[in-house]
Coordinates of C-alpha atoms and ligand atoms in Angstrom, one line a residue:
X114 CA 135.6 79.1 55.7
X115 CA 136.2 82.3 58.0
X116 CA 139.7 82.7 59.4
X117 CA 140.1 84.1 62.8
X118 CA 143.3 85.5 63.8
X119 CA 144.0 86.4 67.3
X120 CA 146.9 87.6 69.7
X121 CA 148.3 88.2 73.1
X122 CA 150.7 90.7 74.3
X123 CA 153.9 90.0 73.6
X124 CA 155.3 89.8 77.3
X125 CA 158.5 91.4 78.7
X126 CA 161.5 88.6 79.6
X127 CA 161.9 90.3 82.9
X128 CA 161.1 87.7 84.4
X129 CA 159.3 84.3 84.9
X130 CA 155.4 84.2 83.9
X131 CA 152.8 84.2 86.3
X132 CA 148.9 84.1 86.3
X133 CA 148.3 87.2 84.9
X134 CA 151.0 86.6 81.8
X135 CA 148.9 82.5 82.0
X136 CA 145.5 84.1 81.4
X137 CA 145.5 85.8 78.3
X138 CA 147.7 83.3 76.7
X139 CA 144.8 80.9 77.4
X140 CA 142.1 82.9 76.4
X141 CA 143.5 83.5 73.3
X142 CA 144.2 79.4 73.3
X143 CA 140.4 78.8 74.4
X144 CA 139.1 81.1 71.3
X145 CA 141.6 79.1 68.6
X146 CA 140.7 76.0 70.0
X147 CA 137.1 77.1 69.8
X148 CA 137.4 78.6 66.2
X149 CA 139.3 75.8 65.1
X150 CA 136.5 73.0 66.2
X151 CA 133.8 75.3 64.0
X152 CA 136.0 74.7 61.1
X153 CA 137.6 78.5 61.1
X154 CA 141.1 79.1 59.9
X155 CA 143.1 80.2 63.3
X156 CA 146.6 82.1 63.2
X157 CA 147.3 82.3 67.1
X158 CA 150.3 84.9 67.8
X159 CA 151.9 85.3 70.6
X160 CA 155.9 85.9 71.7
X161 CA 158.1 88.2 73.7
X162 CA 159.2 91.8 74.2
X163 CA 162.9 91.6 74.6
X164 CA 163.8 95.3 74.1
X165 CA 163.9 98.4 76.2
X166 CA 165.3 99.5 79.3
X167 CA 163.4 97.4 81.4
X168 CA 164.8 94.0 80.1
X169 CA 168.6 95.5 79.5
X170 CA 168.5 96.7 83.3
X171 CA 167.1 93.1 84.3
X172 CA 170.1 91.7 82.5
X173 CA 172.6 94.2 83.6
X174 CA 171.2 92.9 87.3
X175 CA 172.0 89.7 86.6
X176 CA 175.4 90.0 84.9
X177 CA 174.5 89.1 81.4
X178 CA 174.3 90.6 78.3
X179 CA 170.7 91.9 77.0
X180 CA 170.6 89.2 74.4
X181 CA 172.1 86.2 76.8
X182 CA 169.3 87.2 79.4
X183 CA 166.4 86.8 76.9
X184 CA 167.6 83.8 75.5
X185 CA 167.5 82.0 78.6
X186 CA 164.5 83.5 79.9
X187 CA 162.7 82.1 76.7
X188 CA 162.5 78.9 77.0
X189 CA 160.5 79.5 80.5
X190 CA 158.0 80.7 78.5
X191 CA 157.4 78.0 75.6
X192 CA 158.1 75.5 78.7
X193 CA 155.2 76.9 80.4
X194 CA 153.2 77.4 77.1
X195 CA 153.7 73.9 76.3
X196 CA 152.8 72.7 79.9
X197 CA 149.6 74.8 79.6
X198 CA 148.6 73.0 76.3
X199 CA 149.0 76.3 74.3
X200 CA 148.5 75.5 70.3
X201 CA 150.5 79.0 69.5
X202 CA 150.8 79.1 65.6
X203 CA 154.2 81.7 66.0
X204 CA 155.8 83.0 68.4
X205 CA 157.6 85.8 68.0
X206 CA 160.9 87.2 69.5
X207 CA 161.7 90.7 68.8
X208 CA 164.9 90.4 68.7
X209 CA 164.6 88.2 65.6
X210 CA 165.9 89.1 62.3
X211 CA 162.4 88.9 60.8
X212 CA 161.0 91.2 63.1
X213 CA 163.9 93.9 63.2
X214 CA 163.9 94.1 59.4
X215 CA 159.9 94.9 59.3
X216 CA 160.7 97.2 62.3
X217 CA 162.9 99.3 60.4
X218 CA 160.8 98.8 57.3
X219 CA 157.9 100.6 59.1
X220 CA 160.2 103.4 60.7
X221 CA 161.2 103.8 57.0
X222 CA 157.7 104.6 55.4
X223 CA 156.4 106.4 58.1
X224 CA 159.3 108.7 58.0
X225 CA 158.8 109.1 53.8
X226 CA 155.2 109.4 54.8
X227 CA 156.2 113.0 56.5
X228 CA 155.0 111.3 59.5
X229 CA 158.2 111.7 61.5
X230 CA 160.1 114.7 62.8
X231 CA 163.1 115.7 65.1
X232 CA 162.9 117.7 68.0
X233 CA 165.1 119.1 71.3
X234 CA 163.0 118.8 74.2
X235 CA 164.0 119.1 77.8
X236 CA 161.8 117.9 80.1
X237 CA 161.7 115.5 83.4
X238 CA 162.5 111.7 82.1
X239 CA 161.2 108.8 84.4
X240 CA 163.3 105.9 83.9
X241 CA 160.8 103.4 85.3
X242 CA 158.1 104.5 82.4
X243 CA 160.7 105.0 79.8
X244 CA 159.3 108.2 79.0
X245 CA 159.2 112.0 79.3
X246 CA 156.8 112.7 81.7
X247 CA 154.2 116.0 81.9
X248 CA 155.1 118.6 84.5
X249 CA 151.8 117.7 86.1
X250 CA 152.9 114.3 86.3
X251 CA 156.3 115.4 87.8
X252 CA 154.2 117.4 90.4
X253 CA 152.1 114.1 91.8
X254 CA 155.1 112.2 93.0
X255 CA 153.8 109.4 91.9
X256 CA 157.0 108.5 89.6
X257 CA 160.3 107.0 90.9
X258 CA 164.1 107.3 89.2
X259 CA 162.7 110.5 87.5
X260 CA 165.2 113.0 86.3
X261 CA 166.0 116.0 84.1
X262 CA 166.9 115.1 80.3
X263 CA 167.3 117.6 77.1
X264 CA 168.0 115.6 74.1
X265 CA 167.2 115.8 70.6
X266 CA 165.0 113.0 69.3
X267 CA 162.1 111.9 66.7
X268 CA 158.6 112.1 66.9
X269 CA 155.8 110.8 65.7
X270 CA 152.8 112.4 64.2
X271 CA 150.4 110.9 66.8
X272 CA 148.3 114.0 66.7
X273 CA 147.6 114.3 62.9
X274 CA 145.5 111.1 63.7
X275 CA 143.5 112.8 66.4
X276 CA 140.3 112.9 64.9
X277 CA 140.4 110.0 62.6
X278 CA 140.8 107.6 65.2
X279 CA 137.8 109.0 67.4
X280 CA 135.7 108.9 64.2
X281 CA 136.6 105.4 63.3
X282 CA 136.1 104.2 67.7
X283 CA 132.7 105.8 67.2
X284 CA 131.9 104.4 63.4
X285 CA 132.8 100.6 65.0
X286 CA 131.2 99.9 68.2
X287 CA 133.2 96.8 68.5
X288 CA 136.7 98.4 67.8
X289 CA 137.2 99.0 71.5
X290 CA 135.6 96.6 73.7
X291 CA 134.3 96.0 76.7
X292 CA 132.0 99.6 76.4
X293 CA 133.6 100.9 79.1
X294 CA 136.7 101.1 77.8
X295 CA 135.9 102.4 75.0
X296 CA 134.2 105.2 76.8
X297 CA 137.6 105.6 78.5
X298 CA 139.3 106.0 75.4
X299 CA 136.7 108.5 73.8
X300 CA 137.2 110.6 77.2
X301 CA 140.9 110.6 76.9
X302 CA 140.9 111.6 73.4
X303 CA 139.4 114.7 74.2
X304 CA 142.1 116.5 75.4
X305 CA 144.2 117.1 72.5
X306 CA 147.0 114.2 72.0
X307 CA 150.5 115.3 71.6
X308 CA 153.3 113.5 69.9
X309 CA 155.0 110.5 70.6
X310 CA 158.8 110.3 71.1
X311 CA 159.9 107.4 69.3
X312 CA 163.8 107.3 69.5
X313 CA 166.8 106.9 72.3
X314 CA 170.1 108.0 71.5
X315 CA 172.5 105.2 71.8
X316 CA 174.5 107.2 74.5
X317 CA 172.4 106.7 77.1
X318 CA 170.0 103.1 75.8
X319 CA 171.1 101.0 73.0
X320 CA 169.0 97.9 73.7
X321 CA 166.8 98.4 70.9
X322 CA 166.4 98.4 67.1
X323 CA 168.4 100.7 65.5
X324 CA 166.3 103.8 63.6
X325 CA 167.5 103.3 60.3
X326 CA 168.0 107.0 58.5
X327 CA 169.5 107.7 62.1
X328 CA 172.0 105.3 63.3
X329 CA 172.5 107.2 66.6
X330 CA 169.3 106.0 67.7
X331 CA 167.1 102.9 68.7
X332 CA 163.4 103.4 68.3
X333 CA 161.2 103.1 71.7
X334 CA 160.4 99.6 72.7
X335 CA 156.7 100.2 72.3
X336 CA 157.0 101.9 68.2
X337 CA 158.9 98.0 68.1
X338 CA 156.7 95.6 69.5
X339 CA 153.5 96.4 68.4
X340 CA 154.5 96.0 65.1
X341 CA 154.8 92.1 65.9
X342 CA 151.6 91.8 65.1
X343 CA 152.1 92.8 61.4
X344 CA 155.7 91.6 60.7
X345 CA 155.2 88.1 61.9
X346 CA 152.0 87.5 59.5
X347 CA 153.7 88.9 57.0
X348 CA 153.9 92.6 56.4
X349 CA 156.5 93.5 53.8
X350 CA 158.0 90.1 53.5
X351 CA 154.7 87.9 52.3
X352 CA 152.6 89.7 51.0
X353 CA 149.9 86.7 49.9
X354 CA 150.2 85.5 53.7
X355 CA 149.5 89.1 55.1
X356 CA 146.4 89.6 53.1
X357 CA 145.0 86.3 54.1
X358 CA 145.5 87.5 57.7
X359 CA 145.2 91.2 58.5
X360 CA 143.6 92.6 60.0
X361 CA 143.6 91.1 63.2
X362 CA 139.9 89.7 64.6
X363 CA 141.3 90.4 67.9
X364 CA 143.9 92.1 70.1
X365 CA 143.9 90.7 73.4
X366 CA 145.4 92.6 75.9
X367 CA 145.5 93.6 79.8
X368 CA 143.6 97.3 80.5
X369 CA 146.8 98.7 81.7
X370 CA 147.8 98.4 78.1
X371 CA 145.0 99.7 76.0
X372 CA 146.4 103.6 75.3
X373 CA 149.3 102.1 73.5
X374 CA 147.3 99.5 71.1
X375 CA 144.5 101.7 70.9
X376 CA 146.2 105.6 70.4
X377 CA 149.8 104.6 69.8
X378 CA 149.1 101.2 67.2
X379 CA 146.3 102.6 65.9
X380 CA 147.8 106.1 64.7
X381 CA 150.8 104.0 63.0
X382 CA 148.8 102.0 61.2
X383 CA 146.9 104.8 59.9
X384 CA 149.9 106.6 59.2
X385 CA 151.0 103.2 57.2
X386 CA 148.0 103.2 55.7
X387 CA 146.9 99.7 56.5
X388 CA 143.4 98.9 57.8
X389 CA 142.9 98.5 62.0
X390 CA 142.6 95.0 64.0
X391 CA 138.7 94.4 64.3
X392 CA 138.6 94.4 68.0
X393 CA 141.0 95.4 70.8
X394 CA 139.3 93.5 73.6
X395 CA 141.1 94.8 77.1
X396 CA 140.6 92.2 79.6
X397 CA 141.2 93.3 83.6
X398 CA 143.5 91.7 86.3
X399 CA 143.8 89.2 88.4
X400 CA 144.3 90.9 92.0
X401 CA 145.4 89.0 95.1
X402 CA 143.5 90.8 97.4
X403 CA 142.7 94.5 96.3
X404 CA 146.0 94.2 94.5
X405 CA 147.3 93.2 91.4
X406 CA 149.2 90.5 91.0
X407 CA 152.6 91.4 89.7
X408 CA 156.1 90.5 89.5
X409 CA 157.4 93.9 91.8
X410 CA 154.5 93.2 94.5
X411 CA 155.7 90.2 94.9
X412 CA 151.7 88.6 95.6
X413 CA 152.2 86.3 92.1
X414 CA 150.6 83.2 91.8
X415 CA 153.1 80.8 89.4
X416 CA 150.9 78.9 87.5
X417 CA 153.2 75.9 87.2
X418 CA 152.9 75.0 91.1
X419 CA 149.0 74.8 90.5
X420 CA 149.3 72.7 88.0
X421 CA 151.3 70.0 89.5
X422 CA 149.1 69.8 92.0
X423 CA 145.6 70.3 90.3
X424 CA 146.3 69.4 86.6
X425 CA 146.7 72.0 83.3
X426 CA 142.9 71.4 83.1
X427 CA 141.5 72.7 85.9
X428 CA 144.1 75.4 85.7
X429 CA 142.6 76.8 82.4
X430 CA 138.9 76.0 83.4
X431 CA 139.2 77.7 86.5
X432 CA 140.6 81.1 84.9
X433 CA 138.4 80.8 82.1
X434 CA 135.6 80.3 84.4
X435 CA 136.3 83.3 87.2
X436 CA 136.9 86.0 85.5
X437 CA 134.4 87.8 83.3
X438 CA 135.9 89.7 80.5
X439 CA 136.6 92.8 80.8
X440 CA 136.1 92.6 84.5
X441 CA 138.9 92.3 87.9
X442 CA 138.5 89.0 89.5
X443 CA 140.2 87.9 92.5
X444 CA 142.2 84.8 92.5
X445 CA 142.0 83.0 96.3
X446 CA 143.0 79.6 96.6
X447 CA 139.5 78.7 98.2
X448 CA 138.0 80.1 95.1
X449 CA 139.9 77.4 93.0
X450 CA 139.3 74.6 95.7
X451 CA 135.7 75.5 95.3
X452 CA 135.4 75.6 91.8
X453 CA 137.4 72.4 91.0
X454 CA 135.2 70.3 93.6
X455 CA 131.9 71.7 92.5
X456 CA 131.7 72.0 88.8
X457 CA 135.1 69.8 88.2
X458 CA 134.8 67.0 90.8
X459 CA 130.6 67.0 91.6
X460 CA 129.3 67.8 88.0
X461 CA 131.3 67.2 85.2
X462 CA 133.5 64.2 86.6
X463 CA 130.5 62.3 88.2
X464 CA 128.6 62.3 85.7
X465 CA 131.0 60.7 83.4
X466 CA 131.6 58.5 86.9
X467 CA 127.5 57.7 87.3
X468 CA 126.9 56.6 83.3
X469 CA 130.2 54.5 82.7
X470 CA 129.7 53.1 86.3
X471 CA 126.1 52.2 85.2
X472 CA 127.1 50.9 81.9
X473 CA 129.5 48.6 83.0
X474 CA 127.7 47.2 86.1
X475 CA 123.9 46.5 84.2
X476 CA 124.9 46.7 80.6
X477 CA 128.0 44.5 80.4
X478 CA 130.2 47.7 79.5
X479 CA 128.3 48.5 76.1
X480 CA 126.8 52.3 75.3
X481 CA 123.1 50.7 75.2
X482 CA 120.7 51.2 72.4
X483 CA 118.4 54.2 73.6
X484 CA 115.6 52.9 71.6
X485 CA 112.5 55.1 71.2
X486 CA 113.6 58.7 73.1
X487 CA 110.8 59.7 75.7
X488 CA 109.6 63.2 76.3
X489 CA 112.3 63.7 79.0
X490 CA 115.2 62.5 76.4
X491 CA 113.2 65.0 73.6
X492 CA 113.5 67.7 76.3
X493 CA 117.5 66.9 76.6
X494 CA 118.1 66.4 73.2
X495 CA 116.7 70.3 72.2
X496 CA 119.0 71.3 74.8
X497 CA 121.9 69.6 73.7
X498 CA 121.2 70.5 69.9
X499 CA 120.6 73.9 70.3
X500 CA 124.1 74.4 72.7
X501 CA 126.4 75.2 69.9
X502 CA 124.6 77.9 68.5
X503 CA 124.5 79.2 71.7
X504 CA 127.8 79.1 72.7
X505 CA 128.8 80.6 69.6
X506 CA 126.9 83.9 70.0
X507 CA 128.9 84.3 73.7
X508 CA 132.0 83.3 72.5
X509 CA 131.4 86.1 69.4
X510 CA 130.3 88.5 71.6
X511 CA 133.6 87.0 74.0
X512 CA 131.4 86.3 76.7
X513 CA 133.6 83.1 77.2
X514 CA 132.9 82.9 81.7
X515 CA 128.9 82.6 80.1
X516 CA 129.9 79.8 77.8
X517 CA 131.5 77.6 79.8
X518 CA 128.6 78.3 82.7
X519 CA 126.1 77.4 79.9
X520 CA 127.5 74.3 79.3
X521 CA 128.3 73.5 83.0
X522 CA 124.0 74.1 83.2
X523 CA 123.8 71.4 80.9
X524 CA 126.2 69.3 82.9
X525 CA 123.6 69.7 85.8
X526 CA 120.6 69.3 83.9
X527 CA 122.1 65.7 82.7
X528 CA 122.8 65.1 86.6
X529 CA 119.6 65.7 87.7
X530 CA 117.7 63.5 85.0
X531 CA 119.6 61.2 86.1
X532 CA 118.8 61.4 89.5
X533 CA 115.1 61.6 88.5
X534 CA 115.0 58.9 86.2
X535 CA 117.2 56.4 88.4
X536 CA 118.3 54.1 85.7
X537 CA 120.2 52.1 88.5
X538 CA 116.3 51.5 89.9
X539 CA 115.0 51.2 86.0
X540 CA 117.1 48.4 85.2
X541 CA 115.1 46.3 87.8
X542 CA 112.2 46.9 86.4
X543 CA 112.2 48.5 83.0
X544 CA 115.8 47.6 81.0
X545 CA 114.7 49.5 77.8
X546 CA 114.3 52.7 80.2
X547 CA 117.4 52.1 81.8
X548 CA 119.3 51.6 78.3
X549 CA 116.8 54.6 77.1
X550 CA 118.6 56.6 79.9
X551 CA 122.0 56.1 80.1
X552 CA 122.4 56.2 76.2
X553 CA 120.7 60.2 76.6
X554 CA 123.2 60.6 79.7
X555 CA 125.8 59.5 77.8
X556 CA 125.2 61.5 74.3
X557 CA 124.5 64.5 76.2
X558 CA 128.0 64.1 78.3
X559 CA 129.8 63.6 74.4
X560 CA 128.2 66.6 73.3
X561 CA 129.3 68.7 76.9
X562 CA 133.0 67.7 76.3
X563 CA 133.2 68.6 72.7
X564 CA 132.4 72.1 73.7
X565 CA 133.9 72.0 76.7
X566 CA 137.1 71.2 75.3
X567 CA 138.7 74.4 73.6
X568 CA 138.9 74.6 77.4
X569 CA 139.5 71.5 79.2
X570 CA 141.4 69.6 76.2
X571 CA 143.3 66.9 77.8
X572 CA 140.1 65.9 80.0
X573 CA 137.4 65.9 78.0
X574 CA 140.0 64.0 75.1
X575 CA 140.1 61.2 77.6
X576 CA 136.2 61.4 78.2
X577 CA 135.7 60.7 74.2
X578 CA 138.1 58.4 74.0
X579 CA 136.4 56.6 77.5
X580 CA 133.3 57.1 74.7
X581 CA 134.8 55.8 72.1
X582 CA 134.0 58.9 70.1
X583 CA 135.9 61.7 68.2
X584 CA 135.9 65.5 68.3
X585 CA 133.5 65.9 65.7
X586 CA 130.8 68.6 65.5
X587 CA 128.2 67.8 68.1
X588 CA 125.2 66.5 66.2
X589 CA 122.5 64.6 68.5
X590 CA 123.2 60.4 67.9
X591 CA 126.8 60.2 66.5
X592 CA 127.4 57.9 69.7
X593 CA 127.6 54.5 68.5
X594 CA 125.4 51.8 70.5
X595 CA 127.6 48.8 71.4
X596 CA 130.8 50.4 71.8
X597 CA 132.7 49.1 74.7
X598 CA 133.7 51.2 77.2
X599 CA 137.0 51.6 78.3
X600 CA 137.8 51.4 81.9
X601 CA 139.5 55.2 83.5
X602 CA 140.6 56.6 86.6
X603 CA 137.6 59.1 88.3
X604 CA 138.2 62.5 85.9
X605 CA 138.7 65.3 88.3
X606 CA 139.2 63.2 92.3
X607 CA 137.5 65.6 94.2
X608 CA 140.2 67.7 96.7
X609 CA 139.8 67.6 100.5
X610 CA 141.2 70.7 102.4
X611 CA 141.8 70.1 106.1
X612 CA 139.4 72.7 108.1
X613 CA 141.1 73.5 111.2
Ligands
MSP1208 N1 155.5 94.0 76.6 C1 154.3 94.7 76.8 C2 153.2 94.4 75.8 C3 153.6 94.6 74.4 S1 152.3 94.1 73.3 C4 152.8 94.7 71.8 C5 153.8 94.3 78.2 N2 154.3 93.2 78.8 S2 154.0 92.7 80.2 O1 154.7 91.4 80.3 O2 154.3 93.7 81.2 O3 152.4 92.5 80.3 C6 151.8 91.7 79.4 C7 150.3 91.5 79.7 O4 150.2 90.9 81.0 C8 149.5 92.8 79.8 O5 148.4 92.7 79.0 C9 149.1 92.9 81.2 O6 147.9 93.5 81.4 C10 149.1 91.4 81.6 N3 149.1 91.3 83.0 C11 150.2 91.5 83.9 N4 149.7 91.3 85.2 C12 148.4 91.0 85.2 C13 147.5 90.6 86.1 N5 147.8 90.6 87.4 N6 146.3 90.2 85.7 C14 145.9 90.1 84.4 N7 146.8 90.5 83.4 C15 147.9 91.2 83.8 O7 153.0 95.1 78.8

């Protein structure tokens, strides 16, 4: 058995989640869900960011304490998680004991490690970024609440890692993906990479975890959440667990966030001397528009008001089934509309609609015996057998939009031999054609939900159980001749938008 263990960001408690927040949270559902129905061992992580300046100003705007904000901002997020049928196998908090410990742990060894030094540096401070900024920087205006700060703090050692980490992007092609970015990355490590400032005196930011041989300080928000992805399997609390699960098989993130998991993470796990996550995968964003989507724009999409309206299922097929990894896509509600009625409503639900609705009208509500398969039901069969093999080199090579299209082909390949065959006409003339038919239509729509249904899990659970079959691995025949049907509502009632 392989194990697979994935993650997502671990998102800020600013505020509410949106689409963008909604994506990756599936996708990293879509791939466990996936893994798991291969027979893979899955350790899905995901959680929240709750330190820094950004969440202690939100809080301060609303009159609470740091702590009292994220603790009720949380529950939005496992609300929303749970709505969106996310299997999550922890969730972390950073502002749990468990994680603060391992925090400090890891401040700890990379300071005995020589890895960690104090300086006084003066230089321009954006508040917004939470960061000294370059002069350069200062110079293209492109930085609000920036001003003029000496302190004394600690640093990391980013720049002893330099070359080690552009030897290791270029010894493992599949380190930094898509291509693209890694190229970015390669480019950007060309110019040499200073040091990163990983502390905040108390005086002036105390929403953090404290730096333990310095108890004047917190450490920077980032140097503290990326270590979530070590502490919660594990790391320095179990050990037996963390070796059964790092490294990571995938980080997924958003491209805006690929310098800190691919410089920053990487060069403190190096420095810890533990071995890096397989693939950092950065995914792009969801614009409105030209735009991004985002909280401060104030163009977000919430993901809750789709899904009253269209279901959790076409939510996650829809997203999964835009964008192509590693790519923008623009999220318009015509887009969805259009999506929903052609491959939700026209292919995948009428199909199921056409064979029960045959089945119960000419074969008394029994899955008919197919009898001797045809050339034509051969022809389907390789189709169907050979999907899963398939899918499973996209979905390793996270080609996940191709996946689901391939099995959406197959979807329309069903539909048309049905239309060609005409079983409805057959069972005039020819019942063991008809039965022949609608038993192929039938195996081949079981075999389309099973892999359809890391995506779609609520529908296609209701199409097997319509089938009276189970979520077993899709081997051609398993549907059992003689089972009764059972009666359903259409799967996906197709939406009509007013045209004015
Ligand atoms: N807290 C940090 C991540 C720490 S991970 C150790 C963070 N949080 S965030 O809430 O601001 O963003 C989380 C993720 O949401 C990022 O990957 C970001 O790219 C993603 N998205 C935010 N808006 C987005 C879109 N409009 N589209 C797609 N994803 C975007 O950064």
């Amino acid at each position: 058995m392989s194990k697979f263990f994935v993650t997502t960001p671990i998102y800020y408690v600013n505020d509410a989640p949106h689409i963008g927040h909604a994506y990756t949270t599936i996708l990293a559902d879509v791939l466990s869900r996936y893994h798991r129905t291969i027979g893979d061992d899955v350790f899905f992580l995901t959680g929240l960011d709750e330190h820094g300046q950004k969440v202690m100003q939100a809080a301060q705007k609303r009159g609470l304490s740091s702590q009292a904000h994220c603790d009720d901002l949380a529950p939005r997020f496992l609300n929303l998680w749970k709505t969106l049928d996310i299997e999550y196998d922890d969730f972390i908090r950073t502002t749990q004991e468990r994680h603060k410990k391992i925090v400090q742990l890891v401040l700890q060894k990379v300071h005995e490690n020589g890895d960690i030094y104090t300086d006084e540096y003066e230089g321009w401070y954006s508040i917004a970024e939470e960061r000294f900024i370059t002069e350069a920087e200062y110079g293209s205006g492109q930085f609000r609440d920036v001003k003029k700060l000496k302190e004394k703090n600690y640093f990391f050692k980013m720049s002893k890692y330099q070359q080690k980490l552009i030897d290791h992007i270029q010894a493992h092609p599949d380190f930094i993906r898509p291509e693209h970015r890694k190229n970015e990355m390669l480019g950007f490590l060309r110019q040499p990479l200073g040091d990163l400032c990983i502390s905040r005196p108390k005086s002036r930011m105390d929403w953090g975890i404290e730096i333990p041989f310095d108890r004047d300080y917190v450490t920077y928000v980032w140097f503290d959440a990326l270590v979530n992805y070590i502490s919660t399997p594990g790391y320095g609390s179990d050990e037996a667990k963390f070796n059964k699960w790092w490294p990571a098989d995938v980080h997924l993130i958003g491209k805006d966030i690929l310098t800190t998991h691919s410089v920053y993470w990487t060069t403190m796990l190096f420095s810890l001397g533990l071995s890096l996550p397989k693939t950092i995968f950065a995914h792009g964003w969801w614009l409105i528009g030209q735009t991004k989507m985002s909280k401060s724009l104030g163009n977000v999409v919430n993901p809750l008001d789709l899904i009253e309206n269209y279901g959790v299922d076409a939510v996650r097929y829809y997203l999964m089934r835009e964008m192509v990894l590693g790519l923008d896509a623009n999220f318009t509600f015509d887009s969805f509309i259009k999506c929903y009625n052609s491959d939700l409503a026209n292919d995948f639900g009428n199909l199921l609609n056409r064979v029960s609705g045959l089945i119960q009208k000419n074969h008394g509500g029994q899955i008919p015996d197919p009898g001797t398969l045809g050339n034509e039901e051969e022809r389907i069969k390789l189709e169907a057998v050979s999907l899963p093999a398939r899918i499973k080199d996209l979905i390793n090579e996270y080609k996940v939009q191709e996946a689901v299209s391939l099995t959406l082909d197959f979807v329309r390949i069903l539909n048309k031999y049905m239309e060609v065959q005409a079983p409805w006409k057959l069972a005039k003339t020819d019942m063991k054609g008809a039965c022949r038919v609608l038993y192929t239509a039938a195996e081949g729509l079981r075999i389309s939900s099973i892999m359809l249904s890391p995506v779609m899990p609520e529908k296609t659970a209701l199409v097997l159980s319509i089938l009276g079959a189970n979520q077993t691995l899709p081997v051609w025949g398993e549907l059992k001749p003689g089972t009764v049907l059972q009666a359903h509502p259409p799967l996906f009632p197709r939406i009509e938008v007013e045209k004015n």
